[in-house]
mmCIF file of N, CA and C in Angstrom:
data_model
loop_
_atom_site.group_PDB
_atom_site.id
_atom_site.type_symbol
_atom_site.label_atom_id
_atom_site.label_comp_id
_atom_site.label_asym_id
_atom_site.label_seq_id
_atom_site.Cartn_x
_atom_site.Cartn_y
_atom_site.Cartn_z
ATOM 1 N N MET A 91 100.747 97.854 54.956
ATOM 2 C CA MET A 91 99.380 97.524 54.674
ATOM 3 C C MET A 91 98.983 98.262 53.385
ATOM 4 N N ASN A 92 98.336 97.586 52.508
ATOM 5 C CA ASN A 92 97.954 98.262 51.266
ATOM 6 C C ASN A 92 96.659 99.050 51.467
ATOM 7 N N ARG A 93 96.333 99.881 50.477
ATOM 8 C CA ARG A 93 95.209 100.817 50.562
ATOM 9 C C ARG A 93 93.863 100.096 50.712
ATOM 10 N N GLU A 94 93.668 98.970 50.028
ATOM 11 C CA GLU A 94 92.404 98.232 50.103
ATOM 12 C C GLU A 94 92.132 97.724 51.521
ATOM 13 N N LYS A 95 93.144 97.140 52.113
ATOM 14 C CA LYS A 95 92.972 96.615 53.468
ATOM 15 C C LYS A 95 92.697 97.744 54.454
ATOM 16 N N LEU A 96 93.347 98.874 54.262
ATOM 17 C CA LEU A 96 93.133 100.010 55.135
ATOM 18 C C LEU A 96 91.709 100.547 55.017
ATOM 19 N N GLU A 97 91.214 100.672 53.816
ATOM 20 C CA GLU A 97 89.843 101.138 53.598
ATOM 21 C C GLU A 97 88.829 100.149 54.164
ATOM 22 N N LYS A 98 89.104 98.866 53.998
ATOM 23 C CA LYS A 98 88.204 97.828 54.516
ATOM 24 C C LYS A 98 88.165 97.856 56.050
ATOM 25 N N ALA A 99 89.322 98.088 56.649
ATOM 26 C CA ALA A 99 89.395 98.150 58.104
ATOM 27 C C ALA A 99 88.633 99.364 58.632
ATOM 28 N N ARG A 100 88.716 100.487 57.938
ATOM 29 C CA ARG A 100 88.008 101.697 58.361
ATOM 30 C C ARG A 100 86.498 101.554 58.184
ATOM 31 N N ALA A 101 86.075 100.827 57.202
ATOM 32 C CA ALA A 101 84.656 100.663 56.922
ATOM 33 C C ALA A 101 83.990 99.667 57.868
ATOM 34 N N GLY A 102 84.768 98.771 58.467
ATOM 35 C CA GLY A 102 84.218 97.746 59.350
ATOM 36 C C GLY A 102 83.786 98.313 60.689
ATOM 37 N N LYS A 103 83.060 97.521 61.441
ATOM 38 C CA LYS A 103 82.602 97.919 62.763
ATOM 39 C C LYS A 103 83.806 97.918 63.719
ATOM 40 N N PRO A 104 83.871 98.906 64.610
ATOM 41 C CA PRO A 104 84.996 98.945 65.537
ATOM 42 C C PRO A 104 84.941 97.811 66.576
ATOM 43 N N PHE A 105 83.744 97.389 66.957
ATOM 44 C CA PHE A 105 83.593 96.293 67.913
ATOM 45 C C PHE A 105 82.653 95.251 67.324
ATOM 46 N N LYS A 106 82.966 94.034 67.613
ATOM 47 C CA LYS A 106 82.074 92.951 67.235
ATOM 48 C C LYS A 106 81.349 92.484 68.487
ATOM 49 N N ILE A 107 80.296 91.740 68.321
ATOM 50 C CA ILE A 107 79.512 91.243 69.460
ATOM 51 C C ILE A 107 80.404 90.446 70.410
ATOM 52 N N ALA A 108 81.280 89.619 69.888
ATOM 53 C CA ALA A 108 82.164 88.811 70.739
ATOM 54 C C ALA A 108 83.072 89.698 71.587
ATOM 55 N N ASP A 109 83.530 90.821 71.035
ATOM 56 C CA ASP A 109 84.360 91.752 71.798
ATOM 57 C C ASP A 109 83.584 92.304 72.988
ATOM 58 N N ILE A 110 82.361 92.702 72.747
ATOM 59 C CA ILE A 110 81.533 93.272 73.808
ATOM 60 C C ILE A 110 81.252 92.227 74.886
ATOM 61 N N VAL A 111 80.983 90.998 74.492
ATOM 62 C CA VAL A 111 80.739 89.925 75.457
ATOM 63 C C VAL A 111 81.972 89.714 76.334
ATOM 64 N N VAL A 112 83.143 89.705 75.742
ATOM 65 C CA VAL A 112 84.383 89.524 76.509
ATOM 66 C C VAL A 112 84.582 90.678 77.485
ATOM 67 N N TYR A 113 84.349 91.917 77.054
ATOM 68 C CA TYR A 113 84.511 93.081 77.930
ATOM 69 C C TYR A 113 83.521 93.048 79.089
ATOM 70 N N VAL A 114 82.288 92.692 78.822
ATOM 71 C CA VAL A 114 81.281 92.617 79.878
ATOM 72 C C VAL A 114 81.636 91.513 80.873
ATOM 73 N N PHE A 115 82.072 90.366 80.369
ATOM 74 C CA PHE A 115 82.478 89.265 81.240
ATOM 75 C C PHE A 115 83.645 89.680 82.139
ATOM 76 N N ALA A 116 84.633 90.350 81.572
ATOM 77 C CA ALA A 116 85.785 90.810 82.356
ATOM 78 C C ALA A 116 85.352 91.823 83.415
ATOM 79 N N LEU A 117 84.430 92.703 83.070
ATOM 80 C CA LEU A 117 83.935 93.692 84.016
ATOM 81 C C LEU A 117 83.184 93.026 85.171
ATOM 82 N N VAL A 118 82.349 92.045 84.861
ATOM 83 C CA VAL A 118 81.595 91.336 85.897
ATOM 84 C C VAL A 118 82.547 90.601 86.847
ATOM 85 N N ILE A 119 83.541 89.937 86.308
ATOM 86 C CA ILE A 119 84.525 89.229 87.153
ATOM 87 C C ILE A 119 85.275 90.212 88.045
ATOM 88 N N THR A 120 85.688 91.342 87.504
ATOM 89 C CA THR A 120 86.414 92.345 88.276
ATOM 90 C C THR A 120 85.559 92.887 89.419
ATOM 91 N N VAL A 121 84.325 93.214 89.136
ATOM 92 C CA VAL A 121 83.431 93.727 90.176
ATOM 93 C C VAL A 121 83.185 92.665 91.241
ATOM 94 N N ALA A 122 82.997 91.420 90.838
ATOM 95 C CA ALA A 122 82.769 90.335 91.804
ATOM 96 C C ALA A 122 83.961 90.160 92.731
ATOM 97 N N VAL A 123 85.160 90.213 92.187
ATOM 98 C CA VAL A 123 86.367 90.069 93.017
ATOM 99 C C VAL A 123 86.489 91.241 93.988
ATOM 100 N N LEU A 124 86.237 92.454 93.521
ATOM 101 C CA LEU A 124 86.320 93.617 94.401
ATOM 102 C C LEU A 124 85.284 93.570 95.510
ATOM 103 N N VAL A 125 84.071 93.174 95.179
ATOM 104 C CA VAL A 125 83.023 93.079 96.196
ATOM 105 C C VAL A 125 83.368 91.988 97.202
ATOM 106 N N ALA A 126 83.862 90.864 96.731
ATOM 107 C CA ALA A 126 84.218 89.761 97.634
ATOM 108 C C ALA A 126 85.380 90.151 98.544
ATOM 109 N N SER A 127 86.318 90.912 98.032
ATOM 110 C CA SER A 127 87.503 91.275 98.807
ATOM 111 C C SER A 127 87.259 92.425 99.767
ATOM 112 N N TYR A 128 86.560 93.443 99.297
ATOM 113 C CA TYR A 128 86.442 94.655 100.085
ATOM 114 C C TYR A 128 85.025 94.986 100.504
ATOM 115 N N GLY A 129 84.088 94.135 100.221
ATOM 116 C CA GLY A 129 82.706 94.446 100.506
ATOM 117 C C GLY A 129 82.288 94.241 101.949
ATOM 118 N N ARG A 130 82.976 93.398 102.665
ATOM 119 C CA ARG A 130 82.579 93.078 104.028
ATOM 120 C C ARG A 130 83.345 93.918 105.044
ATOM 121 N N PRO A 131 82.629 94.457 106.020
ATOM 122 C CA PRO A 131 83.338 95.162 107.081
ATOM 123 C C PRO A 131 84.214 94.185 107.853
ATOM 124 N N GLY A 132 85.349 94.651 108.296
ATOM 125 C CA GLY A 132 86.273 93.792 109.039
ATOM 126 C C GLY A 132 85.834 93.599 110.472
ATOM 127 N N GLU A 133 86.448 92.633 111.110
ATOM 128 C CA GLU A 133 86.160 92.327 112.501
ATOM 129 C C GLU A 133 87.335 92.653 113.415
ATOM 130 N N ALA A 134 88.541 92.644 112.861
ATOM 131 C CA ALA A 134 89.718 92.833 113.688
ATOM 132 C C ALA A 134 90.781 93.629 112.940
ATOM 133 N N VAL A 135 91.720 94.167 113.709
ATOM 134 C CA VAL A 135 92.853 94.903 113.166
ATOM 135 C C VAL A 135 94.104 94.141 113.556
ATOM 136 N N GLU A 136 94.916 93.847 112.558
ATOM 137 C CA GLU A 136 96.197 93.188 112.812
ATOM 138 C C GLU A 136 97.294 94.225 112.573
ATOM 139 N N ILE A 137 98.093 94.469 113.593
ATOM 140 C CA ILE A 137 99.192 95.423 113.476
ATOM 141 C C ILE A 137 100.492 94.646 113.599
ATOM 142 N N SER A 138 101.314 94.719 112.555
ATOM 143 C CA SER A 138 102.623 94.054 112.556
ATOM 144 C C SER A 138 103.696 95.119 112.708
ATOM 145 N N VAL A 139 104.473 94.991 113.785
ATOM 146 C CA VAL A 139 105.566 95.921 114.046
ATOM 147 C C VAL A 139 106.847 95.107 114.080
ATOM 148 N N ASP A 140 107.710 95.312 113.106
ATOM 149 C CA ASP A 140 108.976 94.568 112.997
ATOM 150 C C ASP A 140 108.755 93.060 113.084
ATOM 151 N N GLY A 141 107.703 92.561 112.452
ATOM 152 C CA GLY A 141 107.428 91.133 112.413
ATOM 153 C C GLY A 141 106.591 90.613 113.572
ATOM 154 N N LYS A 142 106.374 91.404 114.607
ATOM 155 C CA LYS A 142 105.536 90.980 115.733
ATOM 156 C C LYS A 142 104.096 91.397 115.439
ATOM 157 N N ARG A 143 103.152 90.442 115.629
ATOM 158 C CA ARG A 143 101.743 90.700 115.311
ATOM 159 C C ARG A 143 100.927 90.928 116.564
ATOM 160 N N PHE A 144 100.083 91.949 116.485
ATOM 161 C CA PHE A 144 99.161 92.265 117.564
ATOM 162 C C PHE A 144 97.768 92.375 116.945
ATOM 163 N N VAL A 145 96.764 91.796 117.608
ATOM 164 C CA VAL A 145 95.410 91.778 117.066
ATOM 165 C C VAL A 145 94.467 92.478 118.043
ATOM 166 N N TYR A 146 93.642 93.376 117.483
ATOM 167 C CA TYR A 146 92.680 94.127 118.278
ATOM 168 C C TYR A 146 91.314 94.051 117.603
ATOM 169 N N SER A 147 90.265 94.100 118.399
ATOM 170 C CA SER A 147 88.910 94.098 117.857
ATOM 171 C C SER A 147 88.600 95.470 117.268
ATOM 172 N N LEU A 148 87.894 95.484 116.151
ATOM 173 C CA LEU A 148 87.464 96.744 115.552
ATOM 174 C C LEU A 148 86.274 97.340 116.297
ATOM 175 N N HIS A 149 85.664 96.561 117.162
ATOM 176 C CA HIS A 149 84.467 96.994 117.859
ATOM 177 C C HIS A 149 84.770 97.598 119.226
ATOM 178 N N GLU A 150 86.047 97.707 119.559
ATOM 179 C CA GLU A 150 86.460 98.253 120.844
ATOM 180 C C GLU A 150 87.344 99.475 120.585
ATOM 181 N N ASP A 151 86.845 100.659 120.930
ATOM 182 C CA ASP A 151 87.587 101.894 120.678
ATOM 183 C C ASP A 151 88.830 101.951 121.551
ATOM 184 N N ARG A 152 89.948 102.350 120.935
ATOM 185 C CA ARG A 152 91.205 102.476 121.673
ATOM 186 C C ARG A 152 92.218 103.256 120.856
ATOM 187 N N VAL A 153 93.268 103.706 121.530
ATOM 188 C CA VAL A 153 94.410 104.364 120.894
ATOM 189 C C VAL A 153 95.625 103.491 121.184
ATOM 190 N N ILE A 154 96.381 103.173 120.134
ATOM 191 C CA ILE A 154 97.515 102.252 120.259
ATOM 192 C C ILE A 154 98.802 102.976 119.887
ATOM 193 N N ASP A 155 99.794 102.849 120.738
ATOM 194 C CA ASP A 155 101.121 103.373 120.426
ATOM 195 C C ASP A 155 101.900 102.242 119.762
ATOM 196 N N ALA A 156 102.095 102.350 118.442
ATOM 197 C CA ALA A 156 102.780 101.295 117.687
ATOM 198 C C ALA A 156 104.185 101.751 117.312
ATOM 199 N N GLY A 157 104.915 102.252 118.259
ATOM 200 C CA GLY A 157 106.275 102.715 117.974
ATOM 201 C C GLY A 157 106.251 104.067 117.296
ATOM 202 N N ALA A 158 106.453 104.079 116.014
ATOM 203 C CA ALA A 158 106.517 105.327 115.244
ATOM 204 C C ALA A 158 105.136 105.878 114.896
ATOM 205 N N LEU A 159 104.077 105.147 115.231
ATOM 206 C CA LEU A 159 102.729 105.555 114.859
ATOM 207 C C LEU A 159 101.802 105.604 116.064
ATOM 208 N N LYS A 160 100.838 106.511 115.985
ATOM 209 C CA LYS A 160 99.722 106.525 116.937
ATOM 210 C C LYS A 160 98.510 106.071 116.138
ATOM 211 N N VAL A 161 98.011 104.862 116.437
ATOM 212 C CA VAL A 161 96.921 104.239 115.700
ATOM 213 C C VAL A 161 95.638 104.367 116.522
ATOM 214 N N VAL A 162 94.552 104.781 115.853
ATOM 215 C CA VAL A 162 93.266 104.960 116.524
ATOM 216 C C VAL A 162 92.261 103.967 115.948
ATOM 217 N N ILE A 163 91.556 103.278 116.849
ATOM 218 C CA ILE A 163 90.438 102.406 116.462
ATOM 219 C C ILE A 163 89.190 103.024 117.080
ATOM 220 N N SER A 164 88.228 103.386 116.226
ATOM 221 C CA SER A 164 87.001 104.005 116.718
ATOM 222 C C SER A 164 85.884 103.802 115.699
ATOM 223 N N ASP A 165 84.701 103.506 116.182
ATOM 224 C CA ASP A 165 83.506 103.331 115.333
ATOM 225 C C ASP A 165 83.709 102.321 114.217
ATOM 226 N N GLY A 166 84.447 101.255 114.479
ATOM 227 C CA GLY A 166 84.651 100.211 113.488
ATOM 228 C C GLY A 166 85.647 100.566 112.402
ATOM 229 N N LYS A 167 86.418 101.632 112.594
ATOM 230 C CA LYS A 167 87.420 102.057 111.616
ATOM 231 C C LYS A 167 88.759 102.221 112.315
ATOM 232 N N VAL A 168 89.809 102.173 111.527
ATOM 233 C CA VAL A 168 91.151 102.367 112.076
ATOM 234 C C VAL A 168 91.908 103.342 111.176
ATOM 235 N N TRP A 169 92.735 104.164 111.794
ATOM 236 C CA TRP A 169 93.545 105.115 111.034
ATOM 237 C C TRP A 169 94.769 105.503 111.849
ATOM 238 N N VAL A 170 95.731 106.104 111.156
ATOM 239 C CA VAL A 170 96.946 106.596 111.798
ATOM 240 C C VAL A 170 96.726 108.076 112.080
ATOM 241 N N GLU A 171 96.791 108.430 113.354
ATOM 242 C CA GLU A 171 96.563 109.818 113.736
ATOM 243 C C GLU A 171 97.855 110.617 113.723
ATOM 244 N N ASP A 172 98.964 109.982 114.081
ATOM 245 C CA ASP A 172 100.237 110.693 114.115
ATOM 246 C C ASP A 172 101.353 109.733 113.731
ATOM 247 N N ALA A 173 102.234 110.194 112.857
ATOM 248 C CA ALA A 173 103.357 109.377 112.416
ATOM 249 C C ALA A 173 104.650 110.180 112.532
ATOM 250 N N GLU A 174 105.730 109.501 112.895
ATOM 251 C CA GLU A 174 107.021 110.164 113.021
ATOM 252 C C GLU A 174 107.755 110.268 111.687
ATOM 253 N N CYS A 175 107.339 109.494 110.684
ATOM 254 C CA CYS A 175 108.043 109.480 109.405
ATOM 255 C C CYS A 175 107.856 110.821 108.675
ATOM 256 N N PRO A 176 108.808 111.196 107.842
ATOM 257 C CA PRO A 176 108.755 112.513 107.193
ATOM 258 C C PRO A 176 107.653 112.675 106.148
ATOM 259 N N ASP A 177 107.304 111.621 105.403
ATOM 260 C CA ASP A 177 106.316 111.778 104.331
ATOM 261 C C ASP A 177 104.865 111.665 104.815
ATOM 262 N N LYS A 178 104.642 111.034 105.950
ATOM 263 C CA LYS A 178 103.318 110.875 106.563
ATOM 264 C C LYS A 178 102.281 110.253 105.621
ATOM 265 N N LEU A 179 102.726 109.371 104.733
ATOM 266 C CA LEU A 179 101.795 108.708 103.810
ATOM 267 C C LEU A 179 100.786 107.839 104.543
ATOM 268 N N CYS A 180 101.210 107.247 105.641
ATOM 269 C CA CYS A 180 100.287 106.396 106.394
ATOM 270 C C CYS A 180 99.140 107.222 106.988
ATOM 271 N N GLU A 181 99.401 108.460 107.374
ATOM 272 C CA GLU A 181 98.334 109.337 107.851
ATOM 273 C C GLU A 181 97.391 109.698 106.708
ATOM 274 N N LYS A 182 97.956 109.935 105.540
ATOM 275 C CA LYS A 182 97.166 110.349 104.379
ATOM 276 C C LYS A 182 96.313 109.217 103.810
ATOM 277 N N THR A 183 96.592 107.973 104.188
ATOM 278 C CA THR A 183 95.780 106.848 103.727
ATOM 279 C C THR A 183 94.344 106.991 104.196
ATOM 280 N N GLY A 184 94.152 107.550 105.362
ATOM 281 C CA GLY A 184 92.799 107.759 105.877
ATOM 282 C C GLY A 184 92.289 106.567 106.661
ATOM 283 N N LYS A 185 90.983 106.532 106.857
ATOM 284 C CA LYS A 185 90.340 105.493 107.663
ATOM 285 C C LYS A 185 90.066 104.271 106.806
ATOM 286 N N ILE A 186 90.298 103.088 107.394
ATOM 287 C CA ILE A 186 89.983 101.829 106.719
ATOM 288 C C ILE A 186 89.070 101.010 107.632
ATOM 289 N N ALA A 187 88.190 100.203 107.011
ATOM 290 C CA ALA A 187 87.240 99.428 107.808
ATOM 291 C C ALA A 187 86.863 98.098 107.172
ATOM 292 N N TYR A 188 87.283 97.850 105.939
ATOM 293 C CA TYR A 188 86.852 96.655 105.214
ATOM 294 C C TYR A 188 87.975 95.639 105.099
ATOM 295 N N GLY A 189 87.586 94.360 105.002
ATOM 296 C CA GLY A 189 88.540 93.267 104.922
ATOM 297 C C GLY A 189 89.607 93.471 103.863
ATOM 298 N N ASN A 190 90.822 93.150 104.206
ATOM 299 C CA ASN A 190 92.000 93.212 103.340
ATOM 300 C C ASN A 190 92.482 94.617 103.017
ATOM 301 N N GLN A 191 91.938 95.651 103.622
ATOM 302 C CA GLN A 191 92.499 96.985 103.446
ATOM 303 C C GLN A 191 93.717 97.114 104.348
ATOM 304 N N THR A 192 94.697 97.884 103.904
ATOM 305 C CA THR A 192 95.927 98.018 104.683
ATOM 306 C C THR A 192 96.400 99.463 104.739
ATOM 307 N N ILE A 193 97.163 99.740 105.775
ATOM 308 C CA ILE A 193 97.939 100.972 105.899
ATOM 309 C C ILE A 193 99.360 100.513 106.153
ATOM 310 N N VAL A 194 100.301 101.061 105.406
ATOM 311 C CA VAL A 194 101.692 100.632 105.530
ATOM 312 C C VAL A 194 102.575 101.839 105.829
ATOM 313 N N CYS A 195 103.448 101.690 106.812
ATOM 314 C CA CYS A 195 104.459 102.697 107.115
ATOM 315 C C CYS A 195 105.811 102.038 106.877
ATOM 316 N N LEU A 196 106.391 102.298 105.722
ATOM 317 C CA LEU A 196 107.676 101.656 105.389
ATOM 318 C C LEU A 196 108.826 102.107 106.285
ATOM 319 N N PRO A 197 108.961 103.407 106.581
ATOM 320 C CA PRO A 197 110.081 103.794 107.453
ATOM 321 C C PRO A 197 109.987 103.159 108.840
ATOM 322 N N GLY A 198 108.775 102.993 109.356
ATOM 323 C CA GLY A 198 108.601 102.399 110.679
ATOM 324 C C GLY A 198 108.479 100.892 110.662
ATOM 325 N N ASN A 199 108.449 100.275 109.477
ATOM 326 C CA ASN A 199 108.288 98.827 109.314
ATOM 327 C C ASN A 199 107.021 98.333 110.021
ATOM 328 N N ILE A 200 105.910 99.046 109.755
ATOM 329 C CA ILE A 200 104.632 98.749 110.401
ATOM 330 C C ILE A 200 103.561 98.536 109.333
ATOM 331 N N VAL A 201 102.769 97.469 109.508
ATOM 332 C CA VAL A 201 101.654 97.182 108.602
ATOM 333 C C VAL A 201 100.396 97.036 109.442
ATOM 334 N N ILE A 202 99.360 97.772 109.055
ATOM 335 C CA ILE A 202 98.064 97.697 109.724
ATOM 336 C C ILE A 202 97.093 97.106 108.714
ATOM 337 N N ARG A 203 96.439 96.005 109.075
ATOM 338 C CA ARG A 203 95.577 95.298 108.123
ATOM 339 C C ARG A 203 94.264 94.944 108.785
ATOM 340 N N ILE A 204 93.179 95.157 108.046
ATOM 341 C CA ILE A 204 91.853 94.752 108.512
ATOM 342 C C ILE A 204 91.646 93.298 108.107
ATOM 343 N N THR A 205 91.184 92.487 109.052
ATOM 344 C CA THR A 205 90.889 91.090 108.754
ATOM 345 C C THR A 205 89.397 90.846 108.955
ATOM 346 N N ASP A 206 88.892 89.788 108.350
ATOM 347 C CA ASP A 206 87.457 89.523 108.426
ATOM 348 C C ASP A 206 87.046 88.797 109.693
ATOM 349 N N SER A 207 88.006 88.301 110.454
ATOM 350 C CA SER A 207 87.674 87.699 111.740
ATOM 351 C C SER A 207 88.887 87.721 112.649
ATOM 352 N N GLU A 208 88.631 87.739 113.951
ATOM 353 C CA GLU A 208 89.722 87.741 114.914
ATOM 354 C C GLU A 208 90.464 86.409 114.914
ATOM 355 N N ILE A 209 89.762 85.318 114.598
ATOM 356 C CA ILE A 209 90.398 83.998 114.549
ATOM 357 C C ILE A 209 91.445 83.975 113.439
ATOM 358 N N THR A 210 91.083 84.477 112.262
ATOM 359 C CA THR A 210 92.019 84.498 111.147
ATOM 360 C C THR A 210 93.234 85.326 111.478
ATOM 361 N N ALA A 211 93.038 86.468 112.107
ATOM 362 C CA ALA A 211 94.147 87.356 112.383
ATOM 363 C C ALA A 211 95.089 86.782 113.441
ATOM 364 N N SER A 212 94.553 86.139 114.470
ATOM 365 C CA SER A 212 95.412 85.691 115.549
ATOM 366 C C SER A 212 96.091 84.356 115.276
ATOM 367 N N THR A 213 95.436 83.475 114.514
ATOM 368 C CA THR A 213 96.012 82.153 114.287
ATOM 369 C C THR A 213 96.430 81.901 112.856
ATOM 370 N N GLY A 214 95.899 82.720 111.939
ATOM 371 C CA GLY A 214 96.199 82.507 110.545
ATOM 372 C C GLY A 214 95.310 81.443 109.902
ATOM 373 N N GLN A 215 94.320 80.940 110.655
ATOM 374 C CA GLN A 215 93.429 79.904 110.130
ATOM 375 C C GLN A 215 91.988 80.265 110.416
ATOM 376 N N GLN A 216 91.063 79.696 109.641
ATOM 377 C CA GLN A 216 89.628 79.895 109.850
ATOM 378 C C GLN A 216 89.140 78.939 110.900
#
């Protein structure tokens, strides 16, 4: 790049109006997708253990023995209280309560997912 072009580039505005419009539009779309995906409290918990699916209501407190995990459902939230795996990442995930949130235990081949309705979780359809 020659010296004139470099000086001209430094003297120009770092952002143009069109750049700002594009950034704002991208931000609005991102926030809308996040709110749509995670904004609603879930209705059910789907626990998959080695490919077998079990569905429980989030509104009914219980403790579930899911093989390598002790899963607790209480006050509309679900979490892993005890895990046999060495890294215990599933315990460190904490409590989840909103649609499409998940807890995964790879060593135990267990996936815990919040769904927005019990119908969706049990049949896969609305």
